[in-house]
Amino acid sequence: MDKRIGFIGAGQMAEALARGFIAKGVCRAEHVFATDPVQDRKEVFRSFSTNPVDGNIEVVQSADVIFIAVKPQYVSVVLREVRPYLEDRHTIVSIAAGITLQSLKARDAAGDGVRLVRVMPNTPCLVGETAAAMCLGGKADDGDAELVRRLFDSVGKIYRVDEKLLSAVTGLSGSGPAYVFLMIEALADGGVRSGLPRDIANQLAAQTVLGSAKMVLQTGKHCGALKDMTCSPAGTTIAGIHELERAGTRAAFMNAVLAATQRADELA
Ligand code: NAD
C-alpha cells in the first residue's frame, strides 16, 4: 500500500503493529513514522528502519493513517493537540481501550469532520495473531474500513461491528487471552498432578489450545461436533468432559465474558 503510517505513542502495541505491517509487506519501513516522549522507544523504532520523529504534529504531517497508541487517559489530549493539522487524507485509528467516539466528540477531541476508526485489538497482536474489532466514527467510510482491515489482516483478524458491541468485544477477545492463559496454566497443573514434568506439561497444554483453535478455524466445523469426534464411548475424554460439565465450566466462561462486558460498559 502506498499510505504512510504514523504512530502517536511508540509503545508495545505500536511496535507490534508496525513490525507486523512491515513483515507482511503491507507497508515499507521508510513509510512508517513514530513519536514518543521516551527516547528509548524512538530508538526501538529506529532499530527496524522506521522514522522516529520529534512530536505528535510531525507524525500527522508525515503520515496518512495515524494510530493513536497512547494509554486511554491521554487520547483526548493528543487528539486536541493534532486536530488543527488534520486534513481529508488522514484516517485516525484509536486503539485505546474504552475511549468511545462519543466521549472524544464531547471532549472536543475528534468531531464529525474527522475520519475516525476505533479498534479494539488484543495482546496476541504482539505475536501477529490479534482478534480485533473496529467501528467507524466521524466521517470515516467504507474506504477507511477497508484500509484498516488490510492493515490488521497482517497482524491477525479484524471484524467490523457497531460501536455499541465493542464492550462485548472487550469482554470476549479483549479480555479473552487472560481466560485462555488461566486455562493453559490449569491444564498444565493437571498434567503435573498426573506426573508430567512442568515444562512438558506447559508445552503440551499450550500446543493443545493452539491446535484446537486451528481446527475450529480451518475445518469450519461446529465445536460440539469436534468435541464429539474426540469422545469415544466410555473413553478417557468423556470422563474428563463429565468433570468439566459438573464444575459448570461453560457457565463460568459465559459469565466471565458477561462480567468483563459489563465492566467495559461501566468504564466507557
Ligand atoms: P504502552 O505504555 O506500551 O505505550 C504507550 C506509549 O505512549 C508509551 O511509550 C508512552 O511513552 C507514550 N506516550 C505517553 N504520552 C504520550 C503523548 N502525549 N504523546 C505521544 N506518546 C505518548 O501501552 P500499550 O500497551 O502499547 O497500549 C497502547 C494503547 O493500546 C492503550 O490505549 C491500550 O488501551 C491499547 N490496547 C492495548 C492492548 C495491549 O494488549 N497492550 C490491547 C488493547 C488495546
PDB file of C-alpha atoms and ligand atoms in Angstrom:
ATOM      1  CA  MET A   1       0.000   0.000   0.000  1.00  0.00           C
ATOM      2  CA  ASP A   2       1.257   3.499  -0.722  1.00  0.00           C
ATOM      3  CA  LYS A   3      -0.108   5.035   2.513  1.00  0.00           C
ATOM      4  CA  ARG A   4       2.314   6.375   5.092  1.00  0.00           C
ATOM      5  CA  ILE A   5       1.612   5.123   8.597  1.00  0.00           C
ATOM      6  CA  GLY A   6       2.130   7.195  11.756  1.00  0.00           C
ATOM      7  CA  PHE A   7       2.163   6.221  15.418  1.00  0.00           C
ATOM      8  CA  ILE A   8       1.490   8.681  18.216  1.00  0.00           C
ATOM      9  CA  GLY A   9       2.859   6.695  21.132  1.00  0.00           C
ATOM     10  CA  ALA A  10       5.567   4.187  20.242  1.00  0.00           C
ATOM     11  CA  GLY A  11       4.859   1.620  22.963  1.00  0.00           C
ATOM     12  CA  GLN A  12       4.232  -2.126  22.882  1.00  0.00           C
ATOM     13  CA  MET A  13       1.145  -2.088  20.670  1.00  0.00           C
ATOM     14  CA  ALA A  14       2.562   0.447  18.215  1.00  0.00           C
ATOM     15  CA  GLU A  15       5.719  -1.652  17.849  1.00  0.00           C
ATOM     16  CA  ALA A  16       3.735  -4.872  17.356  1.00  0.00           C
ATOM     17  CA  LEU A  17       1.565  -3.236  14.692  1.00  0.00           C
ATOM     18  CA  ALA A  18       4.464  -1.567  12.865  1.00  0.00           C
ATOM     19  CA  ARG A  19       6.551  -4.750  12.820  1.00  0.00           C
ATOM     20  CA  GLY A  20       3.550  -6.766  11.589  1.00  0.00           C
ATOM     21  CA  PHE A  21       2.696  -4.311   8.777  1.00  0.00           C
ATOM     22  CA  ILE A  22       6.301  -4.293   7.577  1.00  0.00           C
ATOM     23  CA  ALA A  23       6.860  -8.064   7.931  1.00  0.00           C
ATOM     24  CA  LYS A  24       3.736  -8.828   5.872  1.00  0.00           C
ATOM     25  CA  GLY A  25       4.647  -6.224   3.271  1.00  0.00           C
ATOM     26  CA  VAL A  26       1.555  -4.008   3.650  1.00  0.00           C
ATOM     27  CA  CYS A  27       3.839  -1.005   4.081  1.00  0.00           C
ATOM     28  CA  ARG A  28       7.524  -0.226   3.793  1.00  0.00           C
ATOM     29  CA  ALA A  29       9.639   0.651   6.848  1.00  0.00           C
ATOM     30  CA  GLU A  30      10.548   4.028   5.357  1.00  0.00           C
ATOM     31  CA  HIS A  31       6.825   4.866   5.223  1.00  0.00           C
ATOM     32  CA  VAL A  32       6.394   4.421   8.999  1.00  0.00           C
ATOM     33  CA  PHE A  33       6.721   7.415  11.369  1.00  0.00           C
ATOM     34  CA  ALA A  34       6.510   7.270  15.153  1.00  0.00           C
ATOM     35  CA  THR A  35       6.940   9.536  18.127  1.00  0.00           C
ATOM     36  CA  ASP A  36       7.115   9.056  21.872  1.00  0.00           C
ATOM     37  CA  PRO A  37       8.270  11.228  24.788  1.00  0.00           C
ATOM     38  CA  VAL A  38      10.504   8.313  25.834  1.00  0.00           C
ATOM     39  CA  GLN A  39      13.707   8.421  23.743  1.00  0.00           C
ATOM     40  CA  ASP A  40      14.326   4.662  24.110  1.00  0.00           C
ATOM     41  CA  ARG A  41      11.035   3.911  22.401  1.00  0.00           C
ATOM     42  CA  LYS A  42      12.053   6.044  19.432  1.00  0.00           C
ATOM     43  CA  GLU A  43      15.348   4.145  19.284  1.00  0.00           C
ATOM     44  CA  VAL A  44      13.418   0.866  19.121  1.00  0.00           C
ATOM     45  CA  PHE A  45      11.591   2.187  16.054  1.00  0.00           C
ATOM     46  CA  ARG A  46      14.866   3.372  14.536  1.00  0.00           C
ATOM     47  CA  SER A  47      16.294  -0.152  15.043  1.00  0.00           C
ATOM     48  CA  PHE A  48      13.896  -1.614  12.469  1.00  0.00           C
ATOM     49  CA  SER A  49      14.465   1.157   9.936  1.00  0.00           C
ATOM     50  CA  THR A  50      11.323   3.232  10.527  1.00  0.00           C
ATOM     51  CA  ASN A  51      11.415   7.005  11.108  1.00  0.00           C
ATOM     52  CA  PRO A  52      11.299   8.305  14.675  1.00  0.00           C
ATOM     53  CA  VAL A  53      10.112  11.947  14.628  1.00  0.00           C
ATOM     54  CA  ASP A  54      10.096  14.724  17.195  1.00  0.00           C
ATOM     55  CA  GLY A  55       6.467  15.233  18.055  1.00  0.00           C
ATOM     56  CA  ASN A  56       2.838  14.311  17.502  1.00  0.00           C
ATOM     57  CA  ILE A  57       2.268  17.097  14.971  1.00  0.00           C
ATOM     58  CA  GLU A  58       5.218  15.910  12.902  1.00  0.00           C
ATOM     59  CA  VAL A  59       3.691  12.422  12.768  1.00  0.00           C
ATOM     60  CA  VAL A  60       0.454  13.908  11.437  1.00  0.00           C
ATOM     61  CA  GLN A  61       2.308  15.982   8.857  1.00  0.00           C
ATOM     62  CA  SER A  62       4.358  12.945   7.720  1.00  0.00           C
ATOM     63  CA  ALA A  63       1.694  10.242   7.521  1.00  0.00           C
ATOM     64  CA  ASP A  64      -1.791   9.455   6.166  1.00  0.00           C
ATOM     65  CA  VAL A  65      -3.004   6.808   8.639  1.00  0.00           C
ATOM     66  CA  ILE A  66      -2.420   7.914  12.226  1.00  0.00           C
ATOM     67  CA  PHE A  67      -2.546   5.372  15.038  1.00  0.00           C
ATOM     68  CA  ILE A  68      -3.349   6.825  18.447  1.00  0.00           C
ATOM     69  CA  ALA A  69      -1.420   4.304  20.536  1.00  0.00           C
ATOM     70  CA  VAL A  70      -1.132   6.114  23.869  1.00  0.00           C
ATOM     71  CA  LYS A  71      -2.777   4.996  27.125  1.00  0.00           C
ATOM     72  CA  PRO A  72      -6.513   5.781  27.208  1.00  0.00           C
ATOM     73  CA  GLN A  73      -6.217   8.784  29.562  1.00  0.00           C
ATOM     74  CA  TYR A  74      -4.018  10.665  27.042  1.00  0.00           C
ATOM     75  CA  VAL A  75      -6.113  10.116  23.911  1.00  0.00           C
ATOM     76  CA  SER A  76      -8.205  13.302  24.147  1.00  0.00           C
ATOM     77  CA  VAL A  77      -5.173  15.480  24.922  1.00  0.00           C
ATOM     78  CA  VAL A  78      -3.237  14.090  21.976  1.00  0.00           C
ATOM     79  CA  LEU A  79      -6.161  14.437  19.559  1.00  0.00           C
ATOM     80  CA  ARG A  80      -6.830  18.020  20.638  1.00  0.00           C
ATOM     81  CA  GLU A  81      -3.134  18.797  20.018  1.00  0.00           C
ATOM     82  CA  VAL A  82      -3.082  17.424  16.456  1.00  0.00           C
ATOM     83  CA  ARG A  83      -6.624  18.282  15.379  1.00  0.00           C
ATOM     84  CA  PRO A  84      -5.758  21.617  13.706  1.00  0.00           C
ATOM     85  CA  TYR A  85      -3.277  19.758  11.463  1.00  0.00           C
ATOM     86  CA  LEU A  86      -5.672  17.061  10.240  1.00  0.00           C
ATOM     87  CA  GLU A  87      -6.575  17.013   6.555  1.00  0.00           C
ATOM     88  CA  ASP A  88      -9.022  14.993   4.492  1.00  0.00           C
ATOM     89  CA  ARG A  89      -6.291  12.463   3.608  1.00  0.00           C
ATOM     90  CA  HIS A  90      -5.932  11.431   7.269  1.00  0.00           C
ATOM     91  CA  THR A  91      -7.528   8.335   8.767  1.00  0.00           C
ATOM     92  CA  ILE A  92      -7.244   8.332  12.564  1.00  0.00           C
ATOM     93  CA  VAL A  93      -7.195   4.921  14.241  1.00  0.00           C
ATOM     94  CA  SER A  94      -7.632   4.869  18.018  1.00  0.00           C
ATOM     95  CA  ILE A  95      -6.675   1.583  19.652  1.00  0.00           C
ATOM     96  CA  ALA A  96      -7.264   2.879  23.186  1.00  0.00           C
ATOM     97  CA  ALA A  97      -9.467   0.617  25.266  1.00  0.00           C
ATOM     98  CA  GLY A  98     -12.764   2.103  26.405  1.00  0.00           C
ATOM     99  CA  ILE A  99     -12.476   5.565  24.813  1.00  0.00           C
ATOM    100  CA  THR A 100     -15.762   5.951  22.938  1.00  0.00           C
ATOM    101  CA  LEU A 101     -16.370   8.010  19.817  1.00  0.00           C
ATOM    102  CA  GLN A 102     -19.000   9.916  21.785  1.00  0.00           C
ATOM    103  CA  SER A 103     -16.558  10.811  24.572  1.00  0.00           C
ATOM    104  CA  LEU A 104     -13.987  12.036  22.042  1.00  0.00           C
ATOM    105  CA  LYS A 105     -16.633  14.256  20.481  1.00  0.00           C
ATOM    106  CA  ALA A 106     -17.792  15.512  23.880  1.00  0.00           C
ATOM    107  CA  ARG A 107     -14.206  16.457  24.803  1.00  0.00           C
ATOM    108  CA  ASP A 108     -13.823  18.292  21.514  1.00  0.00           C
ATOM    109  CA  ALA A 109     -11.051  15.857  20.549  1.00  0.00           C
ATOM    110  CA  ALA A 110     -12.459  14.434  17.304  1.00  0.00           C
ATOM    111  CA  GLY A 111     -15.726  15.570  15.784  1.00  0.00           C
ATOM    112  CA  ASP A 112     -17.842  14.680  12.784  1.00  0.00           C
ATOM    113  CA  GLY A 113     -15.301  16.062  10.321  1.00  0.00           C
ATOM    114  CA  VAL A 114     -12.598  13.531  11.197  1.00  0.00           C
ATOM    115  CA  ARG A 115     -12.164  10.088   9.590  1.00  0.00           C
ATOM    116  CA  LEU A 116     -12.048   8.168  12.847  1.00  0.00           C
ATOM    117  CA  VAL A 117     -11.860   4.417  13.296  1.00  0.00           C
ATOM    118  CA  ARG A 118     -11.920   2.845  16.725  1.00  0.00           C
ATOM    119  CA  VAL A 119     -10.214  -0.541  17.006  1.00  0.00           C
ATOM    120  CA  MET A 120     -10.224  -2.954  19.932  1.00  0.00           C
ATOM    121  CA  PRO A 121      -7.224  -5.264  19.467  1.00  0.00           C
ATOM    122  CA  ASN A 122      -5.913  -7.823  21.987  1.00  0.00           C
ATOM    123  CA  THR A 123      -2.468  -8.800  23.304  1.00  0.00           C
ATOM    124  CA  PRO A 124      -1.755 -11.602  20.792  1.00  0.00           C
ATOM    125  CA  CYS A 125      -1.210  -8.672  18.433  1.00  0.00           C
ATOM    126  CA  LEU A 126       2.308  -8.871  19.866  1.00  0.00           C
ATOM    127  CA  VAL A 127       2.769 -12.235  18.082  1.00  0.00           C
ATOM    128  CA  GLY A 128       0.812 -11.378  14.928  1.00  0.00           C
ATOM    129  CA  GLU A 129      -2.414 -13.152  15.960  1.00  0.00           C
ATOM    130  CA  THR A 130      -4.752 -10.467  17.198  1.00  0.00           C
ATOM    131  CA  ALA A 131      -8.516 -10.891  17.291  1.00  0.00           C
ATOM    132  CA  ALA A 132      -9.767  -7.328  16.802  1.00  0.00           C
ATOM    133  CA  ALA A 133     -12.933  -5.440  16.024  1.00  0.00           C
ATOM    134  CA  MET A 134     -13.461  -1.962  14.621  1.00  0.00           C
ATOM    135  CA  CYS A 135     -16.232   0.582  14.364  1.00  0.00           C
ATOM    136  CA  LEU A 136     -16.395   3.764  12.324  1.00  0.00           C
ATOM    137  CA  GLY A 137     -16.941   7.293  13.586  1.00  0.00           C
ATOM    138  CA  GLY A 138     -16.873  10.867  12.329  1.00  0.00           C
ATOM    139  CA  LYS A 139     -16.856  10.813   8.535  1.00  0.00           C
ATOM    140  CA  ALA A 140     -14.968   7.513   8.204  1.00  0.00           C
ATOM    141  CA  ASP A 141     -16.420   5.444   5.369  1.00  0.00           C
ATOM    142  CA  ASP A 142     -16.063   2.017   3.750  1.00  0.00           C
ATOM    143  CA  GLY A 143     -12.722   3.099   2.246  1.00  0.00           C
ATOM    144  CA  ASP A 144     -11.320   3.771   5.723  1.00  0.00           C
ATOM    145  CA  ALA A 145     -12.703   0.442   6.973  1.00  0.00           C
ATOM    146  CA  GLU A 146     -11.045  -1.385   4.067  1.00  0.00           C
ATOM    147  CA  LEU A 147      -7.736   0.364   4.761  1.00  0.00           C
ATOM    148  CA  VAL A 148      -7.826  -0.629   8.445  1.00  0.00           C
ATOM    149  CA  ARG A 149      -8.851  -4.175   7.506  1.00  0.00           C
ATOM    150  CA  ARG A 150      -5.871  -4.538   5.173  1.00  0.00           C
ATOM    151  CA  LEU A 151      -3.524  -3.344   7.891  1.00  0.00           C
ATOM    152  CA  PHE A 152      -4.929  -5.581  10.638  1.00  0.00           C
ATOM    153  CA  ASP A 153      -5.121  -8.625   8.376  1.00  0.00           C
ATOM    154  CA  SER A 154      -1.315  -8.586   8.630  1.00  0.00           C
ATOM    155  CA  VAL A 155      -1.362  -8.945  12.431  1.00  0.00           C
ATOM    156  CA  GLY A 156      -4.389 -11.226  12.848  1.00  0.00           C
ATOM    157  CA  LYS A 157      -8.095 -10.854  12.160  1.00  0.00           C
ATOM    158  CA  ILE A 158     -10.438  -7.882  12.381  1.00  0.00           C
ATOM    159  CA  TYR A 159     -14.230  -7.654  12.213  1.00  0.00           C
ATOM    160  CA  ARG A 160     -16.500  -4.631  11.804  1.00  0.00           C
ATOM    161  CA  VAL A 161     -19.195  -4.072  14.443  1.00  0.00           C
ATOM    162  CA  ASP A 162     -21.418  -1.269  15.723  1.00  0.00           C
ATOM    163  CA  GLU A 163     -19.779   0.702  18.487  1.00  0.00           C
ATOM    164  CA  LYS A 164     -22.388  -0.494  20.981  1.00  0.00           C
ATOM    165  CA  LEU A 165     -20.905  -4.001  20.590  1.00  0.00           C
ATOM    166  CA  LEU A 166     -17.316  -3.003  21.350  1.00  0.00           C
ATOM    167  CA  SER A 167     -17.837  -3.660  25.081  1.00  0.00           C
ATOM    168  CA  ALA A 168     -18.831  -7.229  24.218  1.00  0.00           C
ATOM    169  CA  VAL A 169     -15.711  -7.476  22.036  1.00  0.00           C
ATOM    170  CA  THR A 170     -13.690  -6.242  25.028  1.00  0.00           C
ATOM    171  CA  GLY A 171     -15.335  -8.885  27.235  1.00  0.00           C
ATOM    172  CA  LEU A 172     -14.656 -11.700  24.754  1.00  0.00           C
ATOM    173  CA  SER A 173     -11.478 -11.150  22.729  1.00  0.00           C
ATOM    174  CA  GLY A 174     -10.028  -8.154  24.617  1.00  0.00           C
ATOM    175  CA  SER A 175     -10.023  -9.956  27.957  1.00  0.00           C
ATOM    176  CA  GLY A 176     -10.079 -13.447  26.439  1.00  0.00           C
ATOM    177  CA  PRO A 177      -6.324 -14.061  26.317  1.00  0.00           C
ATOM    178  CA  ALA A 178      -6.272 -13.941  30.128  1.00  0.00           C
ATOM    179  CA  TYR A 179      -9.027 -16.591  30.317  1.00  0.00           C
ATOM    180  CA  VAL A 180      -7.038 -18.796  27.956  1.00  0.00           C
ATOM    181  CA  PHE A 181      -3.773 -18.252  29.885  1.00  0.00           C
ATOM    182  CA  LEU A 182      -5.609 -19.343  33.014  1.00  0.00           C
ATOM    183  CA  MET A 183      -6.929 -22.389  31.179  1.00  0.00           C
ATOM    184  CA  ILE A 184      -3.472 -23.333  29.867  1.00  0.00           C
ATOM    185  CA  GLU A 185      -1.971 -22.949  33.331  1.00  0.00           C
ATOM    186  CA  ALA A 186      -4.709 -25.116  34.848  1.00  0.00           C
ATOM    187  CA  LEU A 187      -4.332 -27.817  32.171  1.00  0.00           C
ATOM    188  CA  ALA A 188      -0.587 -27.863  32.812  1.00  0.00           C
ATOM    189  CA  ASP A 189      -1.217 -28.113  36.568  1.00  0.00           C
ATOM    190  CA  GLY A 190      -3.417 -31.119  35.866  1.00  0.00           C
ATOM    191  CA  GLY A 191      -0.584 -32.644  33.841  1.00  0.00           C
ATOM    192  CA  VAL A 192       1.896 -32.040  36.658  1.00  0.00           C
ATOM    193  CA  ARG A 193      -0.586 -33.515  39.179  1.00  0.00           C
ATOM    194  CA  SER A 194      -0.699 -36.568  36.923  1.00  0.00           C
ATOM    195  CA  GLY A 195       3.095 -36.855  36.905  1.00  0.00           C
ATOM    196  CA  LEU A 196       4.337 -34.824  33.905  1.00  0.00           C
ATOM    197  CA  PRO A 197       7.385 -32.551  34.226  1.00  0.00           C
ATOM    198  CA  ARG A 198       6.298 -28.867  34.324  1.00  0.00           C
ATOM    199  CA  ASP A 199       7.987 -27.763  31.088  1.00  0.00           C
ATOM    200  CA  ILE A 200       6.482 -30.594  29.069  1.00  0.00           C
ATOM    201  CA  ALA A 201       3.070 -30.030  30.685  1.00  0.00           C
ATOM    202  CA  ASN A 202       3.189 -26.304  29.744  1.00  0.00           C
ATOM    203  CA  GLN A 203       4.164 -27.068  26.143  1.00  0.00           C
ATOM    204  CA  LEU A 204       1.507 -29.777  25.757  1.00  0.00           C
ATOM    205  CA  ALA A 205      -1.204 -27.523  27.210  1.00  0.00           C
ATOM    206  CA  ALA A 206      -0.332 -24.511  25.021  1.00  0.00           C
ATOM    207  CA  GLN A 207       0.073 -26.585  21.857  1.00  0.00           C
ATOM    208  CA  THR A 208      -3.269 -28.294  22.562  1.00  0.00           C
ATOM    209  CA  VAL A 209      -5.035 -24.906  22.692  1.00  0.00           C
ATOM    210  CA  LEU A 210      -3.243 -23.725  19.531  1.00  0.00           C
ATOM    211  CA  GLY A 211      -4.068 -26.908  17.600  1.00  0.00           C
ATOM    212  CA  SER A 212      -7.691 -26.961  18.756  1.00  0.00           C
ATOM    213  CA  ALA A 213      -8.186 -23.307  17.763  1.00  0.00           C
ATOM    214  CA  LYS A 214      -6.711 -24.062  14.321  1.00  0.00           C
ATOM    215  CA  MET A 215      -9.129 -26.987  13.906  1.00  0.00           C
ATOM    216  CA  VAL A 216     -12.091 -24.703  14.665  1.00  0.00           C
ATOM    217  CA  LEU A 217     -10.884 -22.043  12.220  1.00  0.00           C
ATOM    218  CA  GLN A 218      -9.696 -24.348   9.445  1.00  0.00           C
ATOM    219  CA  THR A 219     -12.443 -27.019   9.391  1.00  0.00           C
ATOM    220  CA  GLY A 220     -15.317 -24.591   9.986  1.00  0.00           C
ATOM    221  CA  LYS A 221     -16.970 -27.424  11.938  1.00  0.00           C
ATOM    222  CA  HIS A 222     -19.173 -26.757  14.968  1.00  0.00           C
ATOM    223  CA  CYS A 223     -17.208 -27.003  18.242  1.00  0.00           C
ATOM    224  CA  GLY A 224     -19.749 -29.540  19.502  1.00  0.00           C
ATOM    225  CA  ALA A 225     -19.064 -31.801  16.509  1.00  0.00           C
ATOM    226  CA  LEU A 226     -15.287 -31.523  17.029  1.00  0.00           C
ATOM    227  CA  LYS A 227     -15.766 -32.355  20.713  1.00  0.00           C
ATOM    228  CA  ASP A 228     -17.926 -35.378  19.843  1.00  0.00           C
ATOM    229  CA  MET A 229     -15.218 -36.616  17.449  1.00  0.00           C
ATOM    230  CA  THR A 230     -12.737 -36.847  20.339  1.00  0.00           C
ATOM    231  CA  CYS A 231     -15.129 -38.581  22.764  1.00  0.00           C
ATOM    232  CA  SER A 232     -15.316 -42.367  22.341  1.00  0.00           C
ATOM    233  CA  PRO A 233     -17.930 -44.333  24.324  1.00  0.00           C
ATOM    234  CA  ALA A 234     -16.811 -44.874  27.938  1.00  0.00           C
ATOM    235  CA  GLY A 235     -13.445 -43.386  26.925  1.00  0.00           C
ATOM    236  CA  THR A 236     -10.987 -41.076  28.647  1.00  0.00           C
ATOM    237  CA  THR A 237     -12.142 -37.798  27.093  1.00  0.00           C
ATOM    238  CA  ILE A 238     -15.805 -38.138  28.000  1.00  0.00           C
ATOM    239  CA  ALA A 239     -14.709 -38.840  31.580  1.00  0.00           C
ATOM    240  CA  GLY A 240     -12.854 -35.513  31.546  1.00  0.00           C
ATOM    241  CA  ILE A 241     -15.783 -33.688  29.887  1.00  0.00           C
ATOM    242  CA  HIS A 242     -18.117 -35.060  32.566  1.00  0.00           C
ATOM    243  CA  GLU A 243     -15.971 -33.348  35.234  1.00  0.00           C
ATOM    244  CA  LEU A 244     -15.947 -30.044  33.324  1.00  0.00           C
ATOM    245  CA  GLU A 245     -19.746 -30.121  32.988  1.00  0.00           C
ATOM    246  CA  ARG A 246     -20.113 -30.999  36.678  1.00  0.00           C
ATOM    247  CA  ALA A 247     -17.990 -27.920  37.520  1.00  0.00           C
ATOM    248  CA  GLY A 248     -20.183 -25.630  35.388  1.00  0.00           C
ATOM    249  CA  THR A 249     -17.281 -24.702  33.078  1.00  0.00           C
ATOM    250  CA  ARG A 250     -19.495 -23.468  30.220  1.00  0.00           C
ATOM    251  CA  ALA A 251     -21.448 -21.146  32.506  1.00  0.00           C
ATOM    252  CA  ALA A 252     -18.193 -19.941  34.083  1.00  0.00           C
ATOM    253  CA  PHE A 253     -16.792 -18.886  30.663  1.00  0.00           C
ATOM    254  CA  MET A 254     -20.077 -17.263  29.663  1.00  0.00           C
ATOM    255  CA  ASN A 255     -20.220 -15.392  32.961  1.00  0.00           C
ATOM    256  CA  ALA A 256     -16.605 -14.254  32.558  1.00  0.00           C
ATOM    257  CA  VAL A 257     -17.412 -12.663  29.178  1.00  0.00           C
ATOM    258  CA  LEU A 258     -20.578 -11.110  30.602  1.00  0.00           C
ATOM    259  CA  ALA A 259     -18.800  -9.684  33.666  1.00  0.00           C
ATOM    260  CA  ALA A 260     -15.988  -8.199  31.561  1.00  0.00           C
ATOM    261  CA  THR A 261     -18.525  -6.731  29.097  1.00  0.00           C
ATOM    262  CA  GLN A 262     -20.435  -5.079  31.947  1.00  0.00           C
ATOM    263  CA  ARG A 263     -17.185  -3.706  33.381  1.00  0.00           C
ATOM    264  CA  ALA A 264     -16.220  -2.297  29.962  1.00  0.00           C
ATOM    265  CA  ASP A 265     -19.627  -0.570  29.806  1.00  0.00           C
ATOM    266  CA  GLU A 266     -19.080   0.912  33.273  1.00  0.00           C
ATOM    267  CA  LEU A 267     -15.652   2.257  32.286  1.00  0.00           C
ATOM    268  CA  ALA A 268     -16.764   3.686  28.913  1.00  0.00           C
TER     269      ALA A 268
HETATM  270  P1  NAD B   1       2.485   1.456  26.179  1.00  0.00           P
HETATM  271  O1  NAD B   1       2.546   2.091  27.533  1.00  0.00           O
HETATM  272  O2  NAD B   1       3.457   0.379  25.836  1.00  0.00           O
HETATM  273  O3  NAD B   1       2.613   2.593  25.053  1.00  0.00           O
HETATM  274  C1  NAD B   1       2.096   3.884  25.180  1.00  0.00           C
HETATM  275  C2  NAD B   1       3.200   4.838  24.762  1.00  0.00           C
HETATM  276  O4  NAD B   1       2.644   6.149  24.662  1.00  0.00           O
HETATM  277  C3  NAD B   1       4.349   4.923  25.771  1.00  0.00           C
HETATM  278  O5  NAD B   1       5.572   4.556  25.146  1.00  0.00           O
HETATM  279  C4  NAD B   1       4.339   6.387  26.212  1.00  0.00           C
HETATM  280  O6  NAD B   1       5.640   6.910  26.466  1.00  0.00           O
HETATM  281  C5  NAD B   1       3.675   7.063  25.030  1.00  0.00           C
HETATM  282  N1  NAD B   1       3.064   8.369  25.343  1.00  0.00           N
HETATM  283  C6  NAD B   1       2.593   8.818  26.535  1.00  0.00           C
HETATM  284  N2  NAD B   1       2.115  10.079  26.402  1.00  0.00           N
HETATM  285  C7  NAD B   1       2.280  10.426  25.096  1.00  0.00           C
HETATM  286  C8  NAD B   1       1.987  11.604  24.353  1.00  0.00           C
HETATM  287  N3  NAD B   1       1.411  12.670  24.910  1.00  0.00           N
HETATM  288  N4  NAD B   1       2.297  11.620  23.031  1.00  0.00           N
HETATM  289  C9  NAD B   1       2.870  10.543  22.438  1.00  0.00           C
HETATM  290  N5  NAD B   1       3.183   9.411  23.110  1.00  0.00           N
HETATM  291  C10 NAD B   1       2.886   9.341  24.414  1.00  0.00           C
HETATM  292  O7  NAD B   1       0.969   0.941  26.018  1.00  0.00           O
HETATM  293  P2  NAD B   1       0.388  -0.157  25.009  1.00  0.00           P
HETATM  294  O8  NAD B   1       0.230  -1.447  25.734  1.00  0.00           O
HETATM  295  O9  NAD B   1       1.125  -0.112  23.725  1.00  0.00           O
HETATM  296  O10 NAD B   1      -1.093   0.412  24.825  1.00  0.00           O
HETATM  297  C11 NAD B   1      -1.363   1.467  23.922  1.00  0.00           C
HETATM  298  C12 NAD B   1      -2.864   1.562  23.711  1.00  0.00           C
HETATM  299  O11 NAD B   1      -3.317   0.307  23.191  1.00  0.00           O
HETATM  300  C13 NAD B   1      -3.633   1.809  25.018  1.00  0.00           C
HETATM  301  O12 NAD B   1      -4.571   2.846  24.822  1.00  0.00           O
HETATM  302  C14 NAD B   1      -4.344   0.496  25.282  1.00  0.00           C
HETATM  303  O13 NAD B   1      -5.633   0.700  25.851  1.00  0.00           O
HETATM  304  C15 NAD B   1      -4.478  -0.078  23.881  1.00  0.00           C
HETATM  305  N6  NAD B   1      -4.560  -1.530  23.906  1.00  0.00           N
HETATM  306  C16 NAD B   1      -3.513  -2.263  24.355  1.00  0.00           C
HETATM  307  C17 NAD B   1      -3.610  -3.633  24.386  1.00  0.00           C
HETATM  308  C18 NAD B   1      -2.465  -4.454  24.874  1.00  0.00           C
HETATM  309  O14 NAD B   1      -2.616  -5.656  24.846  1.00  0.00           O
HETATM  310  N7  NAD B   1      -1.327  -3.888  25.270  1.00  0.00           N
HETATM  311  C19 NAD B   1      -4.790  -4.292  23.962  1.00  0.00           C
HETATM  312  C20 NAD B   1      -5.850  -3.490  23.506  1.00  0.00           C
HETATM  313  C21 NAD B   1      -5.731  -2.114  23.470  1.00  0.00           C
END
